[in-house]
Amino acid sequence: MMEIYMSGPWITEHEEKVVLDAVRNGWYGEKAYWYVETFEREFAAWHGRKYALMTPNCTSAIHLLLAALGIGPGDEVIVPECTWIASAAPITYQRAKTVFADIDPEHWCLTPETIAARITPQTKAVIVVDLYGNMPDWDGITKLCAERGIVAIEDSAEALGSLYKGVRAGKFGVGSVFSFHRTKTLTTGEGGMLLLDDDKLFERCKFLRDHGRAPGTWYNTEVTFKYMPFNMQAALGYAQFQRINELVERKRWIWRGYKSRLVDLNGLLWNPEPSGVTNSVWCPAVVFDEGLGITKEDAMRDLGEMGLPSRPFFYPLSSLPAFGSRGEWGQQQNPISYSVSSRAINVPSAFTVDDEQLDRMAGGLRKLISSGS
Ligand SMILES: Cc1ncc(COP(=O)(O)O)c(C=O)c1O
């Protein structure tokens, strides 16, 4: 029996050929950044954005944008209580204050109401995360941010290929970011992308990305970052991007595979796809209804004993040592995040997952539910 992997890419001969071309030929003259520039241009166009800047990873893309927006000490930035730490870490890099807001129990993202509850005169921005491929109420969030003079940033790291009312994830807010980490739907091993529409913001981000060099000169006018991408990394991303529909469809196939096998069981909430949304389901997650009495620790332990892998749903960030282990306080502030996170796991969605593996995983989940843990 093949091992079931949580995550991992789908690399074909096409990617091998394109990367080989970059290794062999992508070093001199115009070819040195050909794959970077082509990938950036086509990725931006596909999302209906004017500009794209590739970065070493998604975390640096968020950092670049916060720095370009001038966010710093004394400013507050709102983030969801439940997300990967990378959504929030760049706020700390900029010495600004991280403010956690609660998530929605159905789609696990921020809502206009939970954001509004955290706005103060110091609030400069909100980083809205399309968690696990799910889409929040972007209409409501866009309206709120416009009314309150707050910048919205879309962390679409997990939502490549998702749609909200026909608009692609990555087209919301002043800028959006993607991750091409080894575990993502489209991978470059490590890599990220920042999408923008505003001319000035783009120029500022580009400048900050490469040691503060004045455009068209060799002069460094500020000490900034070195967040440049490289051609081989971009070649892999570009080749993967040419297969984007196939990659997203396979992710959706895995998600449907779990749901269809367990359709008769009550009390399981999978990544939702409400009307108006297409969910690209980077990672299938399942929340156990409170009535089932199953915690994420129970589920991971029991599945593990059956030889089946799973991972914890994102922990509430305020509960983590990195943010001061403020679990009791966080639970009062953001009770839905704490409740959902305590009853949810991620299940395997590597591109190697097949029907036989889905059967085994579904069998394990069924056993877990029937034993009530
Ligand atoms: C929601 C979210 N934001 C940001 C990131 C950061 O991506 P990266 O690892 O490319 O820096 C990730 C993934 O790791 C993520 O899941």
Short mmCIF file of C-alpha atoms and ligand atoms in Angstrom, two decimals:
data_model
loop_
_atom_site.label_atom_id
_atom_site.label_comp_id
_atom_site.label_asym_id
_atom_site.label_seq_id
_atom_site.Cartn_x
_atom_site.Cartn_y
_atom_site.Cartn_z
CA MET A 1 0.00 0.00 0.00
CA MET A 2 1.25 3.44 -0.92
CA GLU A 3 1.84 5.90 1.90
CA ILE A 4 -0.82 8.61 2.21
CA TYR A 5 0.81 12.05 2.13
CA MET A 6 -0.77 15.17 3.59
CA SER A 7 0.48 17.41 0.82
CA GLY A 8 2.81 17.46 -2.14
CA PRO A 9 2.86 18.65 -5.74
CA TRP A 10 2.02 17.22 -9.16
CA ILE A 11 5.10 17.60 -11.32
CA THR A 12 5.04 16.32 -14.91
CA GLU A 13 7.49 16.14 -17.82
CA HIS A 14 6.27 19.59 -18.85
CA GLU A 15 7.68 21.16 -15.67
CA GLU A 16 10.91 19.17 -16.07
CA LYS A 17 11.39 20.50 -19.62
CA VAL A 18 10.68 24.12 -18.72
CA VAL A 19 12.97 24.07 -15.67
CA LEU A 20 15.70 22.40 -17.72
CA ASP A 21 15.43 25.22 -20.24
CA ALA A 22 15.83 27.76 -17.43
CA VAL A 23 18.86 25.89 -16.04
CA ARG A 24 20.48 25.62 -19.46
CA ASN A 25 19.58 28.93 -21.04
CA GLY A 26 18.15 31.32 -18.46
CA TRP A 27 21.23 33.19 -17.36
CA TYR A 28 22.31 35.86 -19.88
CA GLY A 29 20.86 39.09 -21.20
CA GLU A 30 17.10 39.19 -21.55
CA LYS A 31 16.83 35.51 -20.68
CA ALA A 32 18.09 36.03 -17.12
CA TYR A 33 14.64 37.11 -15.89
CA TRP A 34 12.48 35.86 -18.76
CA TYR A 35 10.60 33.29 -16.69
CA VAL A 36 10.18 35.68 -13.76
CA GLU A 37 8.73 38.43 -15.94
CA THR A 38 6.56 36.13 -18.02
CA PHE A 39 5.15 34.34 -14.97
CA GLU A 40 4.47 37.68 -13.25
CA ARG A 41 2.73 39.14 -16.29
CA GLU A 42 0.51 36.12 -16.99
CA PHE A 43 -0.31 35.51 -13.33
CA ALA A 44 -1.41 39.16 -12.94
CA ALA A 45 -3.52 39.03 -16.11
CA TRP A 46 -5.26 35.81 -15.06
CA HIS A 47 -6.31 37.55 -11.84
CA GLY A 48 -7.38 40.76 -13.57
CA ARG A 49 -4.63 42.67 -11.77
CA LYS A 50 -2.29 45.23 -13.26
CA TYR A 51 0.93 44.16 -11.54
CA ALA A 52 2.61 41.11 -10.04
CA LEU A 53 5.87 40.86 -8.12
CA MET A 54 7.30 37.42 -7.44
CA THR A 55 8.97 37.01 -4.05
CA PRO A 56 11.01 34.32 -2.25
CA ASN A 57 7.85 33.25 -0.38
CA CYS A 58 4.42 34.58 0.54
CA THR A 59 5.52 35.83 3.96
CA SER A 60 7.95 38.26 2.29
CA ALA A 61 5.19 39.39 -0.09
CA ILE A 62 3.01 40.38 2.90
CA HIS A 63 5.99 42.09 4.53
CA LEU A 64 6.76 44.02 1.35
CA LEU A 65 3.20 45.29 1.09
CA LEU A 66 2.96 46.34 4.75
CA ALA A 67 6.27 48.19 4.44
CA ALA A 68 5.18 49.87 1.19
CA LEU A 69 1.95 51.00 2.87
CA GLY A 70 4.09 52.63 5.56
CA ILE A 71 2.66 50.53 8.37
CA GLY A 72 4.86 50.75 11.45
CA PRO A 73 5.03 51.39 15.21
CA GLY A 74 1.77 52.76 16.64
CA ASP A 75 -0.37 51.27 13.85
CA GLU A 76 -2.78 48.38 14.33
CA VAL A 77 -3.44 45.65 11.80
CA ILE A 78 -6.36 43.23 12.14
CA VAL A 79 -5.86 39.54 11.27
CA PRO A 80 -7.99 36.45 11.80
CA GLU A 81 -7.46 34.61 15.07
CA CYS A 82 -7.30 31.35 13.07
CA THR A 83 -4.75 31.32 10.27
CA TRP A 84 -1.18 30.24 9.60
CA ILE A 85 1.26 32.45 11.53
CA ALA A 86 2.66 33.84 8.25
CA SER A 87 -0.46 36.01 7.80
CA ALA A 88 0.42 37.86 11.01
CA ALA A 89 4.21 37.64 11.43
CA PRO A 90 5.04 40.55 9.06
CA ILE A 91 2.97 42.88 11.28
CA THR A 92 5.47 42.15 14.05
CA TYR A 93 8.41 42.57 11.62
CA GLN A 94 7.10 46.12 11.08
CA ARG A 95 6.75 46.70 14.86
CA ALA A 96 3.03 47.37 14.43
CA LYS A 97 0.36 45.91 16.72
CA THR A 98 -1.39 42.64 15.77
CA VAL A 99 -5.11 42.62 16.57
CA PHE A 100 -6.93 39.30 16.34
CA ALA A 101 -10.55 39.15 15.14
CA ASP A 102 -12.96 36.21 15.22
CA ILE A 103 -13.88 33.95 12.31
CA ASP A 104 -17.21 32.79 10.93
CA PRO A 105 -18.37 29.33 12.04
CA GLU A 106 -19.34 28.30 8.48
CA HIS A 107 -16.55 29.60 6.22
CA TRP A 108 -13.82 30.12 8.89
CA CYS A 109 -12.79 33.57 7.57
CA LEU A 110 -13.23 37.09 8.99
CA THR A 111 -16.62 38.79 8.61
CA PRO A 112 -17.48 42.51 8.30
CA GLU A 113 -18.88 42.33 11.85
CA THR A 114 -15.83 40.73 13.47
CA ILE A 115 -13.54 43.21 11.69
CA ALA A 116 -15.72 46.19 12.69
CA ALA A 117 -15.56 45.09 16.33
CA ARG A 118 -11.76 45.48 16.33
CA ILE A 119 -11.43 48.84 14.55
CA THR A 120 -9.85 51.67 16.57
CA PRO A 121 -8.45 55.05 15.49
CA GLN A 122 -5.05 53.30 15.14
CA THR A 123 -6.30 50.64 12.71
CA LYS A 124 -4.53 50.94 9.35
CA ALA A 125 -5.24 47.65 7.65
CA VAL A 126 -6.94 44.28 7.82
CA ILE A 127 -5.39 41.13 6.40
CA VAL A 128 -8.29 38.95 5.27
CA VAL A 129 -7.42 35.29 4.72
CA ASP A 130 -9.27 33.03 2.25
CA LEU A 131 -8.76 30.09 4.61
CA TYR A 132 -8.23 26.63 3.06
CA GLY A 133 -9.66 28.02 -0.23
CA ASN A 134 -12.90 29.30 1.40
CA MET A 135 -14.13 32.78 0.50
CA PRO A 136 -15.46 35.36 2.99
CA ASP A 137 -18.11 38.03 2.34
CA TRP A 138 -15.82 40.15 0.18
CA ASP A 139 -18.61 42.59 -0.78
CA GLY A 140 -19.31 43.37 2.87
CA ILE A 141 -15.62 43.59 3.78
CA THR A 142 -14.79 45.88 0.84
CA LYS A 143 -17.68 48.19 1.76
CA LEU A 144 -16.70 48.31 5.44
CA CYS A 145 -13.05 49.08 4.68
CA ALA A 146 -14.02 51.87 2.25
CA GLU A 147 -16.39 53.41 4.83
CA ARG A 148 -13.88 53.24 7.67
CA GLY A 149 -10.79 54.24 5.66
CA ILE A 150 -8.96 50.97 6.24
CA VAL A 151 -6.78 49.17 3.74
CA ALA A 152 -7.84 45.59 2.96
CA ILE A 153 -5.13 43.09 2.09
CA GLU A 154 -6.13 39.70 0.71
CA ASP A 155 -4.08 36.75 1.90
CA SER A 156 -5.06 34.37 -0.88
CA ALA A 157 -2.12 32.03 -0.20
CA GLU A 158 -4.52 29.09 0.13
CA ALA A 159 -7.12 30.11 -2.46
CA LEU A 160 -5.47 30.03 -5.87
CA GLY A 161 -8.33 29.26 -8.29
CA SER A 162 -11.22 30.07 -5.92
CA LEU A 163 -13.94 32.46 -7.14
CA TYR A 164 -16.29 34.83 -5.34
CA LYS A 165 -19.23 36.01 -7.48
CA GLY A 166 -17.17 35.28 -10.60
CA VAL A 167 -14.11 37.22 -9.35
CA ARG A 168 -10.92 35.31 -8.68
CA ALA A 169 -9.38 35.09 -5.23
CA GLY A 170 -6.45 37.48 -5.46
CA LYS A 171 -8.47 40.37 -6.92
CA PHE A 172 -9.69 41.76 -3.58
CA GLY A 173 -8.20 44.53 -1.49
CA VAL A 174 -5.40 46.91 -2.37
CA GLY A 175 -3.09 43.94 -2.84
CA SER A 176 -3.16 40.17 -2.55
CA VAL A 177 -0.56 37.51 -1.89
CA PHE A 178 0.00 33.90 -2.93
CA SER A 179 2.25 31.13 -1.67
CA PHE A 180 4.01 28.60 -3.89
CA HIS A 181 5.36 26.58 -0.97
CA ARG A 182 5.96 22.85 -1.57
CA THR A 183 2.60 22.10 0.03
CA LYS A 184 0.53 24.46 -2.12
CA THR A 185 -1.62 23.76 -5.20
CA LEU A 186 0.95 25.43 -7.48
CA THR A 187 4.50 25.08 -6.22
CA THR A 188 7.98 26.46 -6.77
CA GLY A 189 9.28 24.77 -3.60
CA GLU A 190 9.50 28.14 -1.86
CA GLY A 191 7.98 31.15 -3.56
CA GLY A 192 5.31 33.81 -3.45
CA MET A 193 3.56 36.49 -5.46
CA LEU A 194 2.22 39.95 -4.66
CA LEU A 195 -0.57 41.31 -6.88
CA LEU A 196 -1.39 45.03 -7.09
CA ASP A 197 -3.32 47.53 -9.20
CA ASP A 198 -2.00 50.87 -7.94
CA ASP A 199 0.92 52.34 -9.94
CA LYS A 200 2.64 54.09 -7.02
CA LEU A 201 2.28 51.16 -4.65
CA PHE A 202 3.75 48.87 -7.30
CA GLU A 203 6.77 51.16 -7.82
CA ARG A 204 7.32 51.34 -4.07
CA CYS A 205 7.09 47.55 -3.62
CA LYS A 206 9.47 46.96 -6.53
CA PHE A 207 11.94 49.40 -5.02
CA LEU A 208 11.69 47.81 -1.57
CA ARG A 209 12.12 44.32 -3.08
CA ASP A 210 15.63 44.99 -4.37
CA HIS A 211 17.74 46.86 -1.81
CA GLY A 212 16.14 50.25 -2.34
CA ARG A 213 17.72 50.91 -5.69
CA ALA A 214 16.49 54.05 -7.43
CA PRO A 215 14.79 53.01 -10.69
CA GLY A 216 17.23 52.77 -13.60
CA THR A 217 20.30 53.48 -11.46
CA TRP A 218 22.84 51.59 -9.39
CA TYR A 219 22.24 53.88 -6.41
CA ASN A 220 20.68 52.61 -3.21
CA THR A 221 18.67 55.45 -1.78
CA GLU A 222 17.28 53.50 1.20
CA VAL A 223 18.29 50.39 3.11
CA THR A 224 15.48 47.94 2.33
CA PHE A 225 14.97 44.20 1.74
CA LYS A 226 16.30 41.67 -0.73
CA TYR A 227 13.17 39.77 -1.70
CA MET A 228 14.06 38.96 -5.32
CA PRO A 229 12.88 35.82 -7.10
CA PHE A 230 15.06 33.79 -9.44
CA ASN A 231 14.53 32.41 -12.89
CA MET A 232 14.57 28.65 -12.18
CA GLN A 233 12.03 29.06 -9.40
CA ALA A 234 9.85 31.13 -11.73
CA ALA A 235 10.25 28.59 -14.55
CA LEU A 236 8.78 25.89 -12.32
CA GLY A 237 5.94 28.23 -11.30
CA TYR A 238 5.26 29.25 -14.88
CA ALA A 239 5.11 25.62 -16.04
CA GLN A 240 2.78 24.71 -13.19
CA PHE A 241 0.63 27.76 -13.94
CA GLN A 242 0.13 26.52 -17.51
CA ARG A 243 -1.61 23.52 -15.89
CA ILE A 244 -3.62 25.57 -13.37
CA ASN A 245 -7.08 24.29 -14.34
CA GLU A 246 -5.96 20.67 -14.11
CA LEU A 247 -4.34 21.27 -10.70
CA VAL A 248 -7.41 22.99 -9.24
CA GLU A 249 -9.76 20.37 -10.67
CA ARG A 250 -7.73 17.59 -9.00
CA LYS A 251 -7.91 19.38 -5.63
CA ARG A 252 -11.67 19.65 -6.02
CA TRP A 253 -11.84 15.98 -6.97
CA ILE A 254 -10.11 15.02 -3.70
CA TRP A 255 -12.49 17.21 -1.65
CA ARG A 256 -15.54 15.75 -3.43
CA GLY A 257 -14.07 12.28 -2.84
CA TYR A 258 -14.18 12.73 0.93
CA LYS A 259 -17.62 14.29 0.97
CA SER A 260 -19.28 11.76 -1.32
CA ARG A 261 -17.93 8.82 0.68
CA LEU A 262 -19.25 10.26 3.96
CA VAL A 263 -22.42 11.93 2.73
CA ASP A 264 -24.64 9.82 5.01
CA LEU A 265 -22.88 10.99 8.20
CA ASN A 266 -24.29 13.94 10.11
CA GLY A 267 -22.24 16.55 11.90
CA LEU A 268 -19.31 16.97 9.50
CA LEU A 269 -18.69 20.46 8.11
CA TRP A 270 -16.26 20.42 5.16
CA ASN A 271 -14.89 23.48 3.31
CA PRO A 272 -18.14 25.09 2.18
CA GLU A 273 -19.09 26.20 -1.30
CA PRO A 274 -22.08 28.52 -0.85
CA SER A 275 -23.88 29.89 -3.87
CA GLY A 276 -21.70 32.41 -5.72
CA VAL A 277 -18.47 30.74 -4.59
CA THR A 278 -16.21 28.22 -6.30
CA ASN A 279 -13.86 26.69 -3.74
CA SER A 280 -10.47 25.51 -5.02
CA VAL A 281 -9.96 23.64 -1.71
CA TRP A 282 -6.22 23.83 -1.28
CA CYS A 283 -6.69 21.58 1.76
CA PRO A 284 -9.85 19.75 2.85
CA ALA A 285 -10.66 20.47 6.48
CA VAL A 286 -13.50 19.01 8.51
CA VAL A 287 -15.13 20.48 11.60
CA PHE A 288 -16.86 17.98 13.90
CA ASP A 289 -20.23 19.16 15.17
CA GLU A 290 -20.22 19.86 18.92
CA GLY A 291 -22.77 17.08 19.37
CA LEU A 292 -20.24 14.47 18.21
CA GLY A 293 -17.95 15.29 21.15
CA ILE A 294 -14.78 14.78 19.11
CA THR A 295 -11.80 17.08 19.66
CA LYS A 296 -9.01 17.57 17.17
CA GLU A 297 -6.62 15.77 19.50
CA ASP A 298 -9.01 12.77 19.74
CA ALA A 299 -9.36 12.67 15.98
CA MET A 300 -5.66 12.91 15.22
CA ARG A 301 -4.79 10.29 17.84
CA ASP A 302 -7.45 7.80 16.73
CA LEU A 303 -6.70 8.23 13.02
CA GLY A 304 -2.98 7.93 13.83
CA GLU A 305 -3.63 4.61 15.59
CA MET A 306 -5.33 3.41 12.40
CA GLY A 307 -2.18 4.42 10.47
CA LEU A 308 -3.92 7.41 8.86
CA PRO A 309 -2.41 10.91 8.73
CA SER A 310 -4.13 14.17 9.64
CA ARG A 311 -3.07 17.61 10.87
CA PRO A 312 -4.57 20.08 13.35
CA PHE A 313 -6.78 22.86 12.01
CA PHE A 314 -4.87 26.13 12.55
CA TYR A 315 -4.51 26.92 16.25
CA PRO A 316 -5.87 30.25 17.49
CA LEU A 317 -2.81 32.48 17.19
CA SER A 318 -3.36 34.16 20.58
CA SER A 319 -3.05 30.73 22.24
CA LEU A 320 0.46 30.16 20.85
CA PRO A 321 3.65 30.90 22.82
CA ALA A 322 4.69 33.12 19.88
CA PHE A 323 1.84 35.48 20.80
CA GLY A 324 2.13 35.21 24.57
CA SER A 325 0.05 32.04 25.25
CA ARG A 326 -3.01 34.20 25.93
CA GLY A 327 -5.50 31.36 25.52
CA GLU A 328 -7.92 32.38 28.25
CA TRP A 329 -8.09 35.96 27.04
CA GLY A 330 -8.32 34.86 23.41
CA GLN A 331 -11.17 32.48 24.13
CA GLN A 332 -13.22 35.35 25.53
CA GLN A 333 -12.31 37.66 22.67
CA ASN A 334 -12.75 35.24 19.79
CA PRO A 335 -14.82 32.27 21.01
CA ILE A 336 -15.76 30.95 17.55
CA SER A 337 -12.13 30.62 16.51
CA TYR A 338 -11.33 28.66 19.67
CA SER A 339 -14.39 26.46 19.32
CA VAL A 340 -13.95 25.65 15.61
CA SER A 341 -10.22 25.07 15.96
CA SER A 342 -10.70 22.67 18.88
CA ARG A 343 -13.01 20.42 16.82
CA ALA A 344 -11.36 20.39 13.39
CA ILE A 345 -8.62 18.65 11.44
CA ASN A 346 -7.07 18.75 7.99
CA VAL A 347 -7.02 15.58 5.95
CA PRO A 348 -4.58 14.51 3.22
CA SER A 349 -4.75 16.28 -0.13
CA ALA A 350 -1.39 15.59 -1.73
CA PHE A 351 -1.67 15.18 -5.50
CA THR A 352 -0.76 11.51 -4.93
CA VAL A 353 -4.08 10.86 -3.11
CA ASP A 354 -6.16 8.41 -5.15
CA ASP A 355 -9.44 6.48 -4.86
CA GLU A 356 -7.93 3.70 -2.76
CA GLN A 357 -6.44 6.22 -0.31
CA LEU A 358 -9.70 8.15 -0.15
CA ASP A 359 -11.47 4.86 0.69
CA ARG A 360 -9.01 4.21 3.53
CA MET A 361 -9.28 7.76 4.90
CA ALA A 362 -13.08 7.77 4.70
CA GLY A 363 -13.17 4.36 6.42
CA GLY A 364 -11.06 5.78 9.25
CA LEU A 365 -13.22 8.86 9.64
CA ARG A 366 -16.36 6.70 9.65
CA LYS A 367 -14.90 4.53 12.41
CA LEU A 368 -13.94 7.64 14.37
CA ILE A 369 -17.45 9.07 14.16
CA SER A 370 -19.21 5.80 14.96
CA SER A 371 -17.06 5.19 18.04
CA GLY A 372 -17.85 8.77 19.16
CA SER A 373 -14.15 8.78 20.14
C1 LIG B 1 -2.77 31.72 4.82
C2 LIG B 1 -1.30 31.72 4.57
N1 LIG B 1 -0.65 32.89 4.51
C3 LIG B 1 0.66 32.94 4.26
C4 LIG B 1 1.41 31.79 4.06
C5 LIG B 1 2.87 31.95 3.89
O1 LIG B 1 3.39 31.36 2.77
P1 LIG B 1 4.94 31.08 2.63
O2 LIG B 1 5.22 29.81 3.36
O3 LIG B 1 5.13 30.97 1.14
O4 LIG B 1 5.69 32.23 3.20
C6 LIG B 1 0.78 30.55 4.09
C7 LIG B 1 1.45 29.29 3.83
O5 LIG B 1 2.37 28.81 4.32
C8 LIG B 1 -0.61 30.51 4.37
O6 LIG B 1 -1.24 29.33 4.46
#
